[in-house]
Short mmCIF file of C-alpha atoms in Angstrom, two decimals:
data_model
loop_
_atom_site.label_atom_id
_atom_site.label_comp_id
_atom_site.label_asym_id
_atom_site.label_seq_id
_atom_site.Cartn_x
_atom_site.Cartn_y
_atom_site.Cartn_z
CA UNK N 1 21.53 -26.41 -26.31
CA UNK N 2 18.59 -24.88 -27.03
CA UNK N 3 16.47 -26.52 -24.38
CA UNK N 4 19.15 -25.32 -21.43
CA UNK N 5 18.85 -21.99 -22.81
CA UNK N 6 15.14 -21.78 -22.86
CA UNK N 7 15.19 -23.76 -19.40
CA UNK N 8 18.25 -21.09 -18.19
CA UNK N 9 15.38 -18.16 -19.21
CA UNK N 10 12.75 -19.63 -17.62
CA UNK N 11 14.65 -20.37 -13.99
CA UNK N 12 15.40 -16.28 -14.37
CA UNK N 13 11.76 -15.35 -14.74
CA UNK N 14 11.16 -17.70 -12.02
CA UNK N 15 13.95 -16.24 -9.76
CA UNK N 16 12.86 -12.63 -10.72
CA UNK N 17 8.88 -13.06 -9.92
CA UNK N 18 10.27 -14.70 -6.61
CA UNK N 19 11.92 -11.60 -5.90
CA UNK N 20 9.38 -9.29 -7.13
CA UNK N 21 7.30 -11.59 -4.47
CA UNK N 22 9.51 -10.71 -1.45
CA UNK N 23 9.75 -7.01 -2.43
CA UNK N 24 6.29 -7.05 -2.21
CA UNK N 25 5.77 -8.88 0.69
CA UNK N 26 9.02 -6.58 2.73
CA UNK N 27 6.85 -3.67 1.10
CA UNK N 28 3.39 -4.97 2.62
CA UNK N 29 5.21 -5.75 6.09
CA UNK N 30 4.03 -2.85 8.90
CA UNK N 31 6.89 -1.37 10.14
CA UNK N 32 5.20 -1.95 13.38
CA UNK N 33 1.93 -4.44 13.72
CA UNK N 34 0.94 -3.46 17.49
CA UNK N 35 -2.36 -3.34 17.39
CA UNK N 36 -3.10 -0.52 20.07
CA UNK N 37 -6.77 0.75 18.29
CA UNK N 38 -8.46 3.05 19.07
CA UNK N 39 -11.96 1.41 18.78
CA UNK N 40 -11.43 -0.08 21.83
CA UNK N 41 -11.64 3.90 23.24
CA UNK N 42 -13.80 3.17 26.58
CA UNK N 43 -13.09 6.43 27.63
CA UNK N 44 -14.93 8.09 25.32
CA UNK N 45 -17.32 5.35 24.24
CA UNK N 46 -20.63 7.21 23.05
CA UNK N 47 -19.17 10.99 22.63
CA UNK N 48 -20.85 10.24 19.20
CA UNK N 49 -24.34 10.95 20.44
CA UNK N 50 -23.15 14.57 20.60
CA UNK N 51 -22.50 15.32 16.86
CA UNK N 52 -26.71 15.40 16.87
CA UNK N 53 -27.95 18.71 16.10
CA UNK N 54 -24.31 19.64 15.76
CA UNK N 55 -23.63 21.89 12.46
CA UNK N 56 -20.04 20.28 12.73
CA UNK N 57 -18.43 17.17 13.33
CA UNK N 58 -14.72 16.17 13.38
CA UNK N 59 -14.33 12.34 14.34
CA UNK N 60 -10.68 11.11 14.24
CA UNK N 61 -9.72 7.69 15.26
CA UNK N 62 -5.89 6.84 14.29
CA UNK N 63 -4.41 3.65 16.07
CA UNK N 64 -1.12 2.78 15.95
CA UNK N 65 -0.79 1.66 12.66
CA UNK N 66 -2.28 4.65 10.97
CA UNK N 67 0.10 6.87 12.96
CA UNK N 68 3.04 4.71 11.78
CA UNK N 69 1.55 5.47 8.24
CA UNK N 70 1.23 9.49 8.99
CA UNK N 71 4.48 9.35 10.60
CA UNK N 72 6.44 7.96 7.70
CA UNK N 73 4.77 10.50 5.44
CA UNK N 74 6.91 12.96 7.07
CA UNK N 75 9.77 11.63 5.74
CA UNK N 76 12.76 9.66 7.32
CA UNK N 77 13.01 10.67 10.72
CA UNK N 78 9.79 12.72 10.99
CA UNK N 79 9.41 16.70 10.35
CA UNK N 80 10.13 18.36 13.79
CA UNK N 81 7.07 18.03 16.48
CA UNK N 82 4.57 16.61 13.87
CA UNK N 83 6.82 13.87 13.10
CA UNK N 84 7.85 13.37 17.13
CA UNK N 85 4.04 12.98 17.88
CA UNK N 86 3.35 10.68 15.50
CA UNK N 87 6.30 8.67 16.23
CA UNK N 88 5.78 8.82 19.80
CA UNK N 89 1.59 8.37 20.09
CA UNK N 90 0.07 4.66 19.62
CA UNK N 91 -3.48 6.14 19.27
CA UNK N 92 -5.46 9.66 18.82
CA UNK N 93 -8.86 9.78 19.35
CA UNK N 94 -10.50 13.51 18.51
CA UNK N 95 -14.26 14.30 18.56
CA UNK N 96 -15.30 18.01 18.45
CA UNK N 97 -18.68 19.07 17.44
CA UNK N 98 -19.77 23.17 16.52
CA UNK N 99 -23.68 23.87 17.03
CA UNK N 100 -25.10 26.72 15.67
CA UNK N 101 -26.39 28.19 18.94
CA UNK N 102 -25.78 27.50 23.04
CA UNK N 103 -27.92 24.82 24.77
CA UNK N 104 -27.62 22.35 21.92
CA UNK N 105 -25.87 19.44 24.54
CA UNK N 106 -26.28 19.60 28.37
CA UNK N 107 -23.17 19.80 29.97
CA UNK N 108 -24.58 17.20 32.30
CA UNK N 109 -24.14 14.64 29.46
CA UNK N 110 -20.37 15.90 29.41
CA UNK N 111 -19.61 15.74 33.17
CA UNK N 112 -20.76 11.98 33.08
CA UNK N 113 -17.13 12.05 31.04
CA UNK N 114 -15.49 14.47 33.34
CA UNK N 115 -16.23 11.91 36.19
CA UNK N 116 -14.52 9.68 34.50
CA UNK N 117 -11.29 10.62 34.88
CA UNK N 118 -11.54 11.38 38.56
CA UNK N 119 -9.50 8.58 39.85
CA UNK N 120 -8.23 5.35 37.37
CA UNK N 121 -4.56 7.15 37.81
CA UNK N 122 -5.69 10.33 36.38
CA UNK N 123 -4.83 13.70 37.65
CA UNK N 124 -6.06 16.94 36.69
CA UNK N 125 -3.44 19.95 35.33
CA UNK N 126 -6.15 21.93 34.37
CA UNK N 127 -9.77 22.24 35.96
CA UNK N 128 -11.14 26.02 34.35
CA UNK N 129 -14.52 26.43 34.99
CA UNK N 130 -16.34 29.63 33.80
CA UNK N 131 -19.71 31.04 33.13
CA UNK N 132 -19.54 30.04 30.03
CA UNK N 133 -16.67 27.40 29.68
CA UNK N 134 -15.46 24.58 31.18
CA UNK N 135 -11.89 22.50 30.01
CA UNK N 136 -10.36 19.78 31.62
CA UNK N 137 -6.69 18.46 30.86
CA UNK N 138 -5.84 15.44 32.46
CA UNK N 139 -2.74 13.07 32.21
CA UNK N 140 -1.83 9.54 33.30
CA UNK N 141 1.76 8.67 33.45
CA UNK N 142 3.52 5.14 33.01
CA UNK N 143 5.27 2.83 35.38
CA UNK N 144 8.09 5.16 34.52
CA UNK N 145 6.26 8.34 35.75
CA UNK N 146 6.22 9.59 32.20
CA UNK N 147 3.04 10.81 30.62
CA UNK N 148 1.41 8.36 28.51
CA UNK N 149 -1.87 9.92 27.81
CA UNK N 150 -3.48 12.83 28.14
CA UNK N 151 -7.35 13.80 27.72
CA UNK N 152 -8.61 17.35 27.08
CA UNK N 153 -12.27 17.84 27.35
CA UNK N 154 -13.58 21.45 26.75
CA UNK N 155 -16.84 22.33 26.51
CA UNK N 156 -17.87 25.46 25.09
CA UNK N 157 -21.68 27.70 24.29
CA UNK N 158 -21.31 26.16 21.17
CA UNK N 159 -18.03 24.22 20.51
CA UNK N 160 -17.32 20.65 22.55
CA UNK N 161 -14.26 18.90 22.07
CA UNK N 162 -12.78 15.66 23.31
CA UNK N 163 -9.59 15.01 22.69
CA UNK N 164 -7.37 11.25 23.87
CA UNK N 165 -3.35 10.86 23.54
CA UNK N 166 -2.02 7.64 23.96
CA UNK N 167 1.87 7.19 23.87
CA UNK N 168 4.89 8.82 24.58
CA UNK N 169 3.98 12.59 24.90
CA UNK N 170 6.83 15.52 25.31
CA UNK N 171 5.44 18.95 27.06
CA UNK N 172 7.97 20.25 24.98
CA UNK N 173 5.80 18.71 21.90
CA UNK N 174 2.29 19.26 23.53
CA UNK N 175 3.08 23.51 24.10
CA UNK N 176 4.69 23.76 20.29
CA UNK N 177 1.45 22.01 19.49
CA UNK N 178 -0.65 24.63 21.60
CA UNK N 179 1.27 27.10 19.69
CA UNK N 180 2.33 25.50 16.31
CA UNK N 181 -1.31 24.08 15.30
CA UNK N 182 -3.73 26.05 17.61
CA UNK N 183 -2.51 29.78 17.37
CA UNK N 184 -4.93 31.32 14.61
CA UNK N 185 -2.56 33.65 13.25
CA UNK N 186 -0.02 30.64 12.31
CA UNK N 187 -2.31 28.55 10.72
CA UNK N 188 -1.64 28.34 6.76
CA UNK N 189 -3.63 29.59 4.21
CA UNK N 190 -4.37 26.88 1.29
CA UNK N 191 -4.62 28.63 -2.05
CA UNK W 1 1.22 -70.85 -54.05
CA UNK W 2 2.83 -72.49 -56.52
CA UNK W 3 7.04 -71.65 -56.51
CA UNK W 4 6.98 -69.38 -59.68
CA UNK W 5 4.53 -67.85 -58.09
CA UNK W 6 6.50 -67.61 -54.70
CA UNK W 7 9.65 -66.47 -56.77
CA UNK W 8 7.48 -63.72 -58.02
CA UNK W 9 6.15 -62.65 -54.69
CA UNK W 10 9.50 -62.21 -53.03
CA UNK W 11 10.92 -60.54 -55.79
CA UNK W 12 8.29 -57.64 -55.63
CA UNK W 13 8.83 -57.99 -51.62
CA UNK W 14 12.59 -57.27 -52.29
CA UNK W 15 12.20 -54.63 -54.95
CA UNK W 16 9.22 -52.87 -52.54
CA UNK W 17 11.67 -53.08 -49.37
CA UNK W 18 15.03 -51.86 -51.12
CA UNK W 19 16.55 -49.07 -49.25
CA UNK W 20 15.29 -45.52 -50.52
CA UNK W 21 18.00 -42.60 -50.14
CA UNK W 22 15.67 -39.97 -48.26
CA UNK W 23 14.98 -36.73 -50.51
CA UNK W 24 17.47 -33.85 -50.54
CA UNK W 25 17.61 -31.73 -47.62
CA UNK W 26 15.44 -33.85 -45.70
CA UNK W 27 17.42 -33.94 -42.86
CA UNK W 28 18.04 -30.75 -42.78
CA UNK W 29 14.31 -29.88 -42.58
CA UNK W 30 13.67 -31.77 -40.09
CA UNK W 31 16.46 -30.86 -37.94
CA UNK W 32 15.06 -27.63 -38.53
CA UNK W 33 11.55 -27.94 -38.06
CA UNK W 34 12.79 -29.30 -34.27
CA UNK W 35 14.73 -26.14 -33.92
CA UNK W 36 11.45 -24.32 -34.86
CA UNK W 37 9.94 -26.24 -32.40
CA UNK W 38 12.43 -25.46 -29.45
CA UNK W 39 12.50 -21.68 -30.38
CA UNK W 40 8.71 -21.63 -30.10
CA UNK W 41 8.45 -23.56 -26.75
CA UNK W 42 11.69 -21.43 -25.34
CA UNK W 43 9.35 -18.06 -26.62
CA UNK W 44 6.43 -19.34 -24.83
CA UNK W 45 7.93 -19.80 -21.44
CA UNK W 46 9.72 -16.72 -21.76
CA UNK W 47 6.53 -14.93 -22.37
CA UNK W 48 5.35 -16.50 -19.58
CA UNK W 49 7.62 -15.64 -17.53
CA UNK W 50 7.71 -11.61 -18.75
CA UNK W 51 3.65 -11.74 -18.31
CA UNK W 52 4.19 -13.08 -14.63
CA UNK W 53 6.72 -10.96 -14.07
CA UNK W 54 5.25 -7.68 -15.42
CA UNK W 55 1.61 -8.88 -13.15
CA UNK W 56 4.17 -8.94 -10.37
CA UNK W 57 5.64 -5.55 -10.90
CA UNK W 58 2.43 -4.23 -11.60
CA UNK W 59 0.77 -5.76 -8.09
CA UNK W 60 3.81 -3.97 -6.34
CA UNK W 61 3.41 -0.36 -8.03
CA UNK W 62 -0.42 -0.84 -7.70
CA UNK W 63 0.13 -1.76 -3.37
CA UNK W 64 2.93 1.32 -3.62
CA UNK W 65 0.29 3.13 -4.55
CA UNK W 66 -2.22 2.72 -2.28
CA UNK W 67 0.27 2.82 0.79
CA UNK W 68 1.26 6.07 -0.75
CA UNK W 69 -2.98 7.13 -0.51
CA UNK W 70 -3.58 5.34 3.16
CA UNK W 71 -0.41 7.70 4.07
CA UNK W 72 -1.76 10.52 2.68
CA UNK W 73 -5.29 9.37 4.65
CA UNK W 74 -3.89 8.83 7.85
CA UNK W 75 -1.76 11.95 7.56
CA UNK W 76 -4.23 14.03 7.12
CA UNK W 77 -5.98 12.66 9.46
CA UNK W 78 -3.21 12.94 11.88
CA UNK W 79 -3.00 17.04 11.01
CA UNK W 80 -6.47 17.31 11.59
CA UNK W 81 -6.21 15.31 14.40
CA UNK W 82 -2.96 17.62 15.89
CA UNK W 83 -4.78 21.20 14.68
CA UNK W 84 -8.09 20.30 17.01
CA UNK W 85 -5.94 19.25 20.25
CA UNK W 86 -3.41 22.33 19.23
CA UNK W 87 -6.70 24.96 19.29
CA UNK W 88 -8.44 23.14 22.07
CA UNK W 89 -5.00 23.66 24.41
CA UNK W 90 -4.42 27.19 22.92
CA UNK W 91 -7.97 27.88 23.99
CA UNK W 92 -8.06 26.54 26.85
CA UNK W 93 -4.62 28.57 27.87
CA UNK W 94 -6.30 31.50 26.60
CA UNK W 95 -9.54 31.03 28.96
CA UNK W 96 -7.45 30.55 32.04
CA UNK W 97 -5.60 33.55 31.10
CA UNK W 98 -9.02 35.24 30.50
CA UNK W 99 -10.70 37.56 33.07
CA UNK W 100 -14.33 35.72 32.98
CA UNK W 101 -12.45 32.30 34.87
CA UNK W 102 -13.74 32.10 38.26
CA UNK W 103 -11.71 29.07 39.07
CA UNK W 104 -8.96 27.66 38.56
CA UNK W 105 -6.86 24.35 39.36
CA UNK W 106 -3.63 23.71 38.16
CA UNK W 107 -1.97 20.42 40.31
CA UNK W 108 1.63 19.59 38.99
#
């Protein structure tokens, strides 16, 4: 009797560690395991060089994995466009560097990127060109004729920025981002 | 060996090998002392099996925990990511709008 009981209590442990096993392993399963990284960025392969004598550097790489991560932080079915992007995008790529004064980079070092998107299915929206400024926002669409990436290079006295979208990207999302994340006066103060 | 002393022998041999009536409550001590013994072993597996279990529950808060931190990560990461491309567009829009642009291409 007492040897089917003890027997009865160990099978239980047994069962409920081989649960506790599964539930880990469903837990450590990606909810999606396409690898689509961003290391493999050609595009902007050696922007890095820039962030020398820069007073500033922001260097994002998120492939899709990470953006599956950020995207489920925003709860079940996202949080409006934040939660659309990240749902939609399999990688983000961002470099931007601030200098302290003009002439820190030569824009010659930037057009060799410019150039690169002049053909490769790339087409130019926006080609401003100033005294001072210069941006570039390009998109290539899918088989579907849907954008599926979009670069944004904009070069500034002393601000550069390179930005790469890869995915599904909504104009819809892209302007409420233009408007939603880059508009000064809406950005939030953290206490 | 003579037969009285033969007669002798066996006698002690009988009187040594006459059944003994076991002492009182051994039986029951014994019965016991295996009971003892099956308690323990049954309290030793099921520690076992609490330790592995509470290792296990302990490996899935501790991997909860760091998904909920690479989440965090890659979502702030993400914002940071979003609030660059968001002020890089919203500049950019303001430039063109801007009276310094000497040229501009817009292709749809």
């Amino acid at each position: 009797m007492g040897r089917i009981r003890s027997t009865g209590i160990v099978s239980a442990g047994l069962v409920l560690i081989f649960l506790t096993a599964a539930f880990a392993q469903a837990q450590n399963a990606s909810p999606n395991q396409k690898q689509d990284s961003v290391q493999g960025d050609r595009l902007f392969a050696g922007t890095e060089s820039f962030a020398k004598g820069a007073i500033k550097s922001t260097e994002v790489n998120l492939d899709k994995n990470m953006l599956a991560m950020a995207g489920k932080s925003f709860g079940p079915g996202g949080q409006g466009t934040k939660g659309a992007l990240a749902d939609g995008l399999d990688a983000v790529l961002v470099r931007e560097y601030e200098y302290a004064k003009p002439g820190q980079y030569k824009m010659a070092d930037v057009q060799k990127y410019i150039d690169r998107l002049n053909g490769g299915g790339w087409f130019h929206m926006v080609r401003e060109r100033s005294a001072t400024e210069n941006t570039d926002v390009c998109f290539r669409g899918g088989d579907d004729g849907e954008p599926r990436e979009m670069v944004v290079i904009s070069a500034q006295p002393t601000q550069l920025t390179f930005v790469h979208l890869k995915g599904r990207l909504s104009m819809s999302d892209l302007s409420k981002l233009s408007h939603n994340f880059g508009s000064p006066q809406l950005k939030t103060r953290s206490h | 060996m003579d037969q009285p002393e033969m007669d002798e022998f066996e006698h002690r041999l009988a009187a040594e090998l006459r059944p003994v009536s076991a002492p009182d409550g051994f039986t029951a001590r014994v019965l016991a002392r295996q009971r003892r013994g099956r308690v323990r072993r049954a309290r030793a597996w099921l520690a076992a099996a609490v330790l592995l279990w509470v290792l296990s529950v302990g490996a899935v808060v501790n991997r909860q925990h760091r998904r909920h931190a690479q989440q965090q990560a890659a979502r702030q990461q993400f914002d940071l990511a979003m609030q660059v491309t968001g002020r890089t567009l919203y500049q950019a829009e303001q430039a063109i709008r801007g009276m310094d642009v000497t040229s501009i291409e817009v292709q749809q």
